[in-house]
Coordinates of C-alpha atoms in Angstrom, one line a residue:
T24 CA -1.0 38.1 -14.3
K25 CA -0.2 42.0 -13.5
D26 CA -1.8 44.7 -12.2
I27 CA -3.5 47.7 -13.5
F28 CA 0.4 49.4 -13.9
E29 CA 1.4 46.3 -15.8
R30 CA 3.8 45.0 -12.9
P31 CA 3.9 41.1 -12.2
I32 CA 1.4 40.7 -9.3
S33 CA 3.4 37.1 -8.5
I34 CA 5.4 34.7 -10.6
S35 CA 3.5 31.9 -8.7
S36 CA 0.4 33.0 -10.7
N37 CA 2.3 32.2 -14.1
P38 CA 0.6 28.2 -15.0
L39 CA 4.4 27.8 -16.1
N40 CA 5.9 27.7 -12.8
W41 CA 3.3 25.8 -10.8
W42 CA 4.8 22.7 -9.5
A43 CA 3.7 19.6 -10.7
T44 CA 2.1 20.9 -13.7
F45 CA 4.1 19.0 -16.4
S46 CA 3.4 16.6 -19.1
S47 CA 3.5 13.0 -18.7
N48 CA 6.5 13.1 -20.9
D49 CA 8.7 15.3 -18.6
Y50 CA 8.3 13.0 -15.8
Y51 CA 9.5 10.1 -18.0
E52 CA 12.5 11.9 -18.9
I53 CA 13.3 12.4 -14.8
I54 CA 12.6 8.4 -14.6
K55 CA 14.9 7.6 -17.3
E56 CA 17.8 9.5 -15.7
K57 CA 17.9 6.3 -13.7
S58 CA 18.2 3.2 -16.2
F59 CA 17.1 0.9 -13.1
I60 CA 13.8 1.6 -11.3
K61 CA 13.2 -0.2 -7.9
L62 CA 9.1 -1.0 -7.3
S63 CA 7.4 -2.8 -4.5
A64 CA 4.1 -4.8 -6.1
S65 CA 2.3 -2.0 -4.6
S66 CA 4.0 1.0 -6.2
L67 CA 4.1 -1.1 -9.4
A68 CA 0.0 -1.1 -9.2
T69 CA 0.0 2.5 -8.3
L70 CA 2.3 3.3 -11.5
R71 CA 0.0 1.1 -13.4
D72 CA -3.2 3.2 -12.3
C73 CA -1.8 6.5 -12.5
S74 CA 1.8 7.1 -13.2
L75 CA 1.8 10.8 -12.0
K76 CA 0.4 9.7 -8.3
W77 CA 3.3 7.4 -8.9
F78 CA 5.9 10.1 -9.5
L79 CA 4.4 12.6 -7.1
E80 CA 4.5 10.1 -4.1
R81 CA 7.8 7.9 -4.7
K82 CA 9.8 10.5 -6.9
A83 CA 8.7 14.2 -5.5
G84 CA 7.9 13.1 -1.8
A85 CA 4.2 14.3 -1.9
T86 CA 2.8 11.7 0.4
L87 CA -0.3 12.2 2.5
L88 CA 0.0 11.1 6.5
R89 CA -0.8 7.7 7.1
H90 CA -4.8 7.3 8.2
N91 CA -6.1 5.0 10.5
S92 CA -7.3 3.1 7.7
A93 CA -3.6 2.2 6.6
S94 CA -2.8 1.3 10.1
I95 CA -5.6 -0.8 10.4
G96 CA -4.7 -2.7 7.3
S97 CA -1.1 -3.1 8.7
I98 CA -2.6 -4.5 12.0
I99 CA -4.8 -7.2 10.4
H100 CA -2.0 -8.3 8.0
A101 CA 0.4 -8.6 10.8
I102 CA -2.3 -10.7 12.5
A103 CA -2.8 -13.0 9.8
Q104 CA 0.9 -13.5 9.4
G105 CA 1.1 -14.8 12.8
L106 CA -1.8 -17.0 12.3
T107 CA -0.6 -18.5 9.2
N108 CA 3.0 -19.1 10.6
D109 CA 1.1 -20.6 14.0
E110 CA 2.4 -17.7 16.0
I111 CA -1.2 -16.8 17.2
E112 CA -3.9 -19.6 18.1
P113 CA -6.6 -20.1 15.5
N114 CA -9.6 -18.7 17.7
I115 CA -11.2 -15.4 17.9
N116 CA -10.0 -14.6 21.4
S117 CA -6.5 -14.8 20.4
L118 CA -7.0 -12.6 17.2
K119 CA -8.6 -9.6 19.6
Q120 CA -5.9 -10.2 22.4
E121 CA -3.5 -9.4 19.3
L122 CA -5.3 -6.7 18.2
D123 CA -5.9 -5.3 22.0
K124 CA -1.9 -5.2 22.1
V125 CA -2.0 -2.5 19.9
W126 CA -5.1 -0.6 19.4
F127 CA -4.6 2.0 21.6
Q128 CA -2.0 3.5 19.4
L129 CA -4.6 4.6 17.2
N130 CA -6.0 7.6 17.0
F131 CA -9.7 8.7 16.5
E132 CA -11.7 11.7 16.3
S133 CA -14.4 10.5 18.6
E134 CA -15.8 7.4 20.6
W135 CA -18.1 6.4 18.5
L136 CA -15.6 6.2 15.2
E137 CA -13.2 4.0 17.4
K138 CA -15.9 1.8 18.8
R139 CA -17.1 1.0 15.3
E140 CA -13.8 0.6 13.8
F141 CA -13.0 -1.7 16.3
E142 CA -16.2 -3.8 15.4
N143 CA -15.4 -3.1 11.8
T144 CA -11.7 -5.0 12.4
L145 CA -13.0 -7.6 14.7
E146 CA -15.5 -8.8 12.0
I147 CA -12.6 -8.7 9.4
L148 CA -10.5 -10.9 12.2
Q149 CA -13.6 -13.3 12.5
N150 CA -13.9 -13.7 8.7
L151 CA -10.0 -14.0 8.2
L152 CA -10.3 -17.0 11.0
N153 CA -13.2 -18.6 9.1
W154 CA -11.2 -18.3 5.5
H155 CA -8.1 -19.8 7.6
L156 CA -9.7 -22.3 9.4
K157 CA -11.3 -23.8 6.1
R158 CA -8.1 -24.3 3.9
S159 CA -7.3 -27.4 6.1
D160 CA -6.7 -28.7 2.6
K161 CA -3.9 -26.7 1.7
E162 CA -0.3 -26.7 3.1
I163 CA 1.1 -23.4 3.7
L164 CA 4.5 -23.0 2.5
G165 CA 5.3 -19.4 4.1
A166 CA 3.7 -16.4 4.7
E167 CA 5.5 -12.9 3.4
V168 CA 7.6 -15.0 1.3
Y169 CA 10.0 -12.2 -0.6
F170 CA 10.1 -12.1 -4.3
S171 CA 12.0 -10.1 -7.0
F172 CA 11.6 -9.6 -11.0
E173 CA 12.6 -7.0 -13.5
I174 CA 10.2 -5.6 -15.8
Y175 CA 11.6 -4.0 -19.1
F176 CA 9.6 -0.5 -20.3
E177 CA 10.4 0.0 -24.0
E178 CA 8.0 3.1 -24.0
I179 CA 10.6 5.1 -21.7
D180 CA 13.8 2.7 -21.9
A181 CA 13.8 1.8 -18.2
T182 CA 14.0 -1.4 -16.4
A183 CA 12.0 -1.8 -13.3
Q184 CA 13.3 -4.3 -10.5
V185 CA 9.8 -5.2 -8.9
S186 CA 9.7 -6.8 -5.2
G187 CA 8.4 -7.6 -2.3
F188 CA 6.3 -10.0 0.0
I189 CA 3.5 -12.4 -0.7
D190 CA 1.2 -12.6 1.9
R191 CA 0.8 -16.2 2.2
L192 CA 1.9 -19.0 -0.2
D193 CA 0.1 -22.2 -0.1
A194 CA 0.1 -25.8 -2.2
D195 CA -3.3 -27.7 -2.7
V196 CA -3.0 -31.3 -2.4
D197 CA -1.7 -31.7 -6.2
N198 CA 1.1 -29.6 -5.1
N199 CA 0.2 -26.6 -7.1
S200 CA 1.4 -23.6 -5.5
N201 CA -1.5 -20.7 -4.8
I202 CA -1.1 -17.2 -3.9

């Protein structure tokens, strides 16, 4: 873009110079520089759903700050693991006690929002507890069970190692594993 005297106004105004405006083939080339890519299960889902988002978050470092919803999810996840590993008694008071230990660390924009989120989280924990108690016919094989496997992507000539943790691994009465 130029001013009325034909002088460049800004190099940044040229779309060719804008950050993260490139074709999908451009970032495949960057990925191919490493012939082996390490992925978590969640980043594999992001890559599947939107490869540009995966690239921007995982390779370009364009991540957003963690929101309370993500923190609440992590809290519920940790309580679920404690419930599965018999570290937390299977009753709502015990689950609420665990929630109370960490809830104060979250920041909310208003008191009513904090109250609503706390009540929603307690409802989720109650549903988790109900689900857990109904699974008495299952043998718990483990919580946070590590897994790892490789996938080859022919289109970009790269191999990805996918690894992560399975939230809960059960076996039913016929000894079939369930994830």
